[in-house]
Amino acid sequence: MAPPLAMAPAMAMAMAAPPSTPAPATLPAINVQAGSAAEERAAFNPVTPPQVNKSTFGLNETPQSITVVPRAVLDSQQAQSLADALRNVPGVVAQTFGRRGWDDLIIRGQVASDALFLDGLRTGANNRVAEELYGIDRVEVVKGPASLLYGQVLPGGLVNMVSKRPQASAFADADLTVGSYGLRQGTIDLGRPLSENGKAAFRLNGLVMNSDDPTDAVYFRTRHIAPSLSFDLGPRTDFTLLASYQEREYLRQQGLPLSGSVYPNVNGRLPLDRFTAEPGQKPYRAYQSRVGYALTHRFDSGWTLRQTVRRQDYTMSGQFVTNTSLAANSTSLRRGATDQAFNGATSGIDTHVQRVFATRFGTHELTLGNDYIHTEEATLQKTCTVANLNVYNPVYGSPVVCPATYRTDNVTTIRSLGVYARDQVRFGERWTVVSGLRRDQTATYTTNNLNGGYQSNPASKTTGSAAVMVEVARGVRPYVSYATSFYPNTGTDVQARLFAPESGRQWEAGVKVDLDDGATAVTLAAFDLRRRNVLQADPLNTGYNLAIGEQRTRGAELGLASDLRNGLSLFGGYAFTAGEITEDGAGAAATTVGQPLNNVARHHLTVSGRYRFSNALRGWELNAGVRGEAKRYAYGYELPGYMVGDVGVGYTADAWRAALTIRNVLDQRYYAGGLAAAVAAGNPRTVMLTVGYRYR
């Protein structure tokens, strides 16, 4: 990791020398609402600039679609997973493969499951271990290409999670939660200052959770602990150590066969709780540890240096049983099985310097940075067999039989170095122009331990973005932006030629509106996104791909975040997304051009609200929400649309809090997503009751 560590100080020194008579600098205006720190933590529309933007500009001044889901929204809903958090974001679809223990998500019609970041650093090249939401303070979603600041990510967008950090005052929270399907959970979150000014402080949060699942035999067990420590190194320096460790054990939910669910079956409809795998199969066990730091130093010259470093290690192994097809009798399900293990490590560093300075051409916020990621993963897979299952009268106990030899035994290493520059310029009181460029150099190395084969696939790309925003009236800021993206493809075609990297580009136009002195934020955006060099199956050579595909998504999104003065808070929005394949493999017997993208609904609605009573009922709150999607295409069939509602009630006293939440209150039957040979059942009605102690 020497290159970025060496480069950042050099940049800082080169830029540190101020002019003999420095021009006065004007910081971007940030709307700060009056209120206590507790009120800020309870806000659905917080004013803190998003970490993911690496800027002092607030959301309302950023000419880009970014949605921040704060802790207050997560707590009001008793959110348990990253999928729960992302259901609040219009244009984002989560858990399309069901409750399989991984984080699956689609942003603006494009798969983004591996575009997960924690504190501004990528969690890994592949998303293997589901994130624990309890250790997260807020979830930030960037929609559209984000390569300028984050390098090789697909053009739909990315998700950044911000860890809970030490606080300047002492506190302790302890909660016990029970719920449907055997949910039992205990959490603790405590901290205390270690210096008189509170800058040195300690925080520890942890979780123990056991739960069954609406699907028979499926279960989840999670253990999580995350200590953090901040140091008092003087008024110009902030330094925080961040660490976490988690263990997960679970049996995967594999969905239902298409016949008897989305397709009719002569034997009737299958129950949503039907388990199609084997209770005796080897469960998944995952272990993941992280350690790193976040550093900020403010120089006398006006430059600010920020650096984030993290090392992550994980192992995961287990078996899953897949549905293939029903036999001619429409009852006997043919099944396949895989035994797999992953062992990996990721080291990442991001270093950037930033300064605000005034010129006769406007006030600039200049950001110069570089980042580096090194990730290595060993993959072992066996193709196993398991007997058929009568899905209408299941008798379990068939063994999963695996061979002695592996089908896959690979070690893949990815190294990537990026350098970026961005300038955000204010012209007068109304105009803002943002532009930037980035250069990425990446290489992927794969060693096949079965045959001794070795493959190297280097790639490099220059990407960038530009945007302009103008305030046409108080709090009304229309904007237009253009951005490109870069993502390396791996593997070769049938002639052993390396694939060119994917590229993406997006036009976006929108408007951001502040109402009620900033208490309410309304955003509206329209976009046209294209993704080139998408890998498509080679129609003439089975098992090989061609990098010639193109996908396109177009749509519009409306977002809302509001804290009204009458105690009502609202969060959510609506998205219209039209995604299709615009180019496929040449020579295919049946073209897929014009085919909709899988699991992408044209209409997506999500709205949640909280009402906090005052006067005699102070301490009580009501929570409610509605979410749904229109019909969706998936692998040649159609999933019906759905709409579900959630309700909840909570009470907070001086030192105690209780909350009751009912999700899918009408127990609607729906499908969360589709696979090639199976469909994932949505969550039925669930009830959660939490009782907690608060010390302040």
PDB file of N, CA, C and O in Angstrom, residues 75 78 134 172-178 185-189 206 208 656-658 689-694:
ATOM      1  N   ASP A  75     -34.441   3.088  13.280  1.00  0.00           N
ATOM      2  CA  ASP A  75     -34.970   2.756  14.597  1.00  0.00           C
ATOM      3  C   ASP A  75     -36.493   2.792  14.621  1.00  0.00           C
ATOM      4  O   ASP A  75     -37.132   1.970  15.285  1.00  0.00           O
ATOM      5  N   GLN A  78     -37.585  -0.427  13.306  1.00  0.00           N
ATOM      6  CA  GLN A  78     -36.913  -1.599  13.868  1.00  0.00           C
ATOM      7  C   GLN A  78     -36.254  -2.423  12.754  1.00  0.00           C
ATOM      8  O   GLN A  78     -36.376  -3.648  12.676  1.00  0.00           O
ATOM      9  N   TYR A 134     -26.888  -3.179  12.822  1.00  0.00           N
ATOM     10  CA  TYR A 134     -26.906  -2.545  14.144  1.00  0.00           C
ATOM     11  C   TYR A 134     -25.672  -1.672  14.381  1.00  0.00           C
ATOM     12  O   TYR A 134     -25.746  -0.673  15.099  1.00  0.00           O
ATOM     13  N   ALA A 172     -25.539   4.763  27.418  1.00  0.00           N
ATOM     14  CA  ALA A 172     -25.628   3.308  27.391  1.00  0.00           C
ATOM     15  C   ALA A 172     -27.036   2.917  26.979  1.00  0.00           C
ATOM     16  O   ALA A 172     -28.008   3.409  27.546  1.00  0.00           O
ATOM     17  N   ASP A 173     -27.148   2.068  25.973  1.00  0.00           N
ATOM     18  CA  ASP A 173     -28.426   1.544  25.504  1.00  0.00           C
ATOM     19  C   ASP A 173     -28.353   0.021  25.530  1.00  0.00           C
ATOM     20  O   ASP A 173     -27.373  -0.570  25.058  1.00  0.00           O
ATOM     21  N   ALA A 174     -29.387  -0.606  26.050  1.00  0.00           N
ATOM     22  CA  ALA A 174     -29.489  -2.062  26.055  1.00  0.00           C
ATOM     23  C   ALA A 174     -30.917  -2.432  25.689  1.00  0.00           C
ATOM     24  O   ALA A 174     -31.867  -1.907  26.272  1.00  0.00           O
ATOM     25  N   ASP A 175     -31.075  -3.323  24.714  1.00  0.00           N
ATOM     26  CA  ASP A 175     -32.399  -3.695  24.218  1.00  0.00           C
ATOM     27  C   ASP A 175     -32.542  -5.212  24.161  1.00  0.00           C
ATOM     28  O   ASP A 175     -31.574  -5.935  23.847  1.00  0.00           O
ATOM     29  N   LEU A 176     -33.748  -5.669  24.407  1.00  0.00           N
ATOM     30  CA  LEU A 176     -34.135  -7.055  24.193  1.00  0.00           C
ATOM     31  C   LEU A 176     -35.306  -7.062  23.223  1.00  0.00           C
ATOM     32  O   LEU A 176     -36.282  -6.321  23.403  1.00  0.00           O
ATOM     33  N   THR A 177     -35.211  -7.914  22.197  1.00  0.00           N
ATOM     34  CA  THR A 177     -36.249  -7.991  21.174  1.00  0.00           C
ATOM     35  C   THR A 177     -36.703  -9.429  21.010  1.00  0.00           C
ATOM     36  O   THR A 177     -35.869 -10.349  20.948  1.00  0.00           O
ATOM     37  N   VAL A 178     -38.005  -9.618  20.955  1.00  0.00           N
ATOM     38  CA  VAL A 178     -38.586 -10.919  20.624  1.00  0.00           C
ATOM     39  C   VAL A 178     -39.556 -10.698  19.480  1.00  0.00           C
ATOM     40  O   VAL A 178     -40.088  -9.594  19.293  1.00  0.00           O
ATOM     41  N   GLN A 185     -33.300 -11.456  20.308  1.00  0.00           N
ATOM     42  CA  GLN A 185     -32.144 -10.602  20.043  1.00  0.00           C
ATOM     43  C   GLN A 185     -31.842  -9.729  21.245  1.00  0.00           C
ATOM     44  O   GLN A 185     -32.736  -9.176  21.875  1.00  0.00           O
ATOM     45  N   GLY A 186     -30.553  -9.610  21.525  1.00  0.00           N
ATOM     46  CA  GLY A 186     -30.081  -8.695  22.546  1.00  0.00           C
ATOM     47  C   GLY A 186     -29.022  -7.785  21.967  1.00  0.00           C
ATOM     48  O   GLY A 186     -28.144  -8.240  21.229  1.00  0.00           O
ATOM     49  N   THR A 187     -29.120  -6.480  22.260  1.00  0.00           N
ATOM     50  CA  THR A 187     -28.140  -5.527  21.745  1.00  0.00           C
ATOM     51  C   THR A 187     -27.665  -4.619  22.868  1.00  0.00           C
ATOM     52  O   THR A 187     -28.384  -4.376  23.843  1.00  0.00           O
ATOM     53  N   ILE A 188     -26.457  -4.119  22.704  1.00  0.00           N
ATOM     54  CA  ILE A 188     -25.907  -3.151  23.647  1.00  0.00           C
ATOM     55  C   ILE A 188     -25.098  -2.129  22.864  1.00  0.00           C
ATOM     56  O   ILE A 188     -24.411  -2.467  21.887  1.00  0.00           O
ATOM     57  N   ASP A 189     -25.205  -0.872  23.247  1.00  0.00           N
ATOM     58  CA  ASP A 189     -24.464   0.217  22.619  1.00  0.00           C
ATOM     59  C   ASP A 189     -24.120   1.202  23.722  1.00  0.00           C
ATOM     60  O   ASP A 189     -25.007   1.831  24.298  1.00  0.00           O
ATOM     61  N   GLY A 206     -22.744  -4.142  20.304  1.00  0.00           N
ATOM     62  CA  GLY A 206     -22.734  -5.572  20.052  1.00  0.00           C
ATOM     63  C   GLY A 206     -24.138  -6.124  19.930  1.00  0.00           C
ATOM     64  O   GLY A 206     -25.113  -5.517  20.387  1.00  0.00           O
ATOM     65  N   VAL A 208     -26.419 -10.063  19.696  1.00  0.00           N
ATOM     66  CA  VAL A 208     -26.584 -11.519  19.676  1.00  0.00           C
ATOM     67  C   VAL A 208     -27.997 -11.783  19.174  1.00  0.00           C
ATOM     68  O   VAL A 208     -28.965 -11.262  19.742  1.00  0.00           O
ATOM     69  N   TRP A 656     -36.342   4.466  29.769  1.00  0.00           N
ATOM     70  CA  TRP A 656     -36.860   3.236  29.192  1.00  0.00           C
ATOM     71  C   TRP A 656     -37.504   3.520  27.842  1.00  0.00           C
ATOM     72  O   TRP A 656     -38.013   4.602  27.603  1.00  0.00           O
ATOM     73  N   ARG A 657     -37.490   2.511  27.007  1.00  0.00           N
ATOM     74  CA  ARG A 657     -38.169   2.618  25.723  1.00  0.00           C
ATOM     75  C   ARG A 657     -38.752   1.265  25.353  1.00  0.00           C
ATOM     76  O   ARG A 657     -38.148   0.220  25.601  1.00  0.00           O
ATOM     77  N   ALA A 658     -39.938   1.286  24.758  1.00  0.00           N
ATOM     78  CA  ALA A 658     -40.578   0.075  24.251  1.00  0.00           C
ATOM     79  C   ALA A 658     -41.117   0.362  22.866  1.00  0.00           C
ATOM     80  O   ALA A 658     -41.539   1.489  22.571  1.00  0.00           O
ATOM     81  N   LEU A 689     -41.301  -7.025  19.216  1.00  0.00           N
ATOM     82  CA  LEU A 689     -41.463  -6.233  20.433  1.00  0.00           C
ATOM     83  C   LEU A 689     -40.092  -6.013  21.052  1.00  0.00           C
ATOM     84  O   LEU A 689     -39.356  -6.970  21.300  1.00  0.00           O
ATOM     85  N   THR A 690     -39.744  -4.747  21.293  1.00  0.00           N
ATOM     86  CA  THR A 690     -38.452  -4.393  21.882  1.00  0.00           C
ATOM     87  C   THR A 690     -38.673  -3.613  23.172  1.00  0.00           C
ATOM     88  O   THR A 690     -39.505  -2.700  23.220  1.00  0.00           O
ATOM     89  N   VAL A 691     -37.926  -3.978  24.195  1.00  0.00           N
ATOM     90  CA  VAL A 691     -37.904  -3.248  25.459  1.00  0.00           C
ATOM     91  C   VAL A 691     -36.456  -2.886  25.734  1.00  0.00           C
ATOM     92  O   VAL A 691     -35.566  -3.753  25.657  1.00  0.00           O
ATOM     93  N   GLY A 692     -36.204  -1.612  26.027  1.00  0.00           N
ATOM     94  CA  GLY A 692     -34.823  -1.190  26.186  1.00  0.00           C
ATOM     95  C   GLY A 692     -34.617  -0.197  27.311  1.00  0.00           C
ATOM     96  O   GLY A 692     -35.546   0.492  27.756  1.00  0.00           O
ATOM     97  N   TYR A 693     -33.367  -0.136  27.762  1.00  0.00           N
ATOM     98  CA  TYR A 693     -32.940   0.800  28.811  1.00  0.00           C
ATOM     99  C   TYR A 693     -32.040   1.847  28.192  1.00  0.00           C
ATOM    100  O   TYR A 693     -31.176   1.545  27.355  1.00  0.00           O
ATOM    101  N   ARG A 694     -32.238   3.103  28.579  1.00  0.00           N
ATOM    102  CA  ARG A 694     -31.444   4.216  28.076  1.00  0.00           C
ATOM    103  C   ARG A 694     -30.809   4.967  29.242  1.00  0.00           C
ATOM    104  O   ARG A 694     -31.492   5.351  30.184  1.00  0.00           O
TER     105      ARG A 694
END
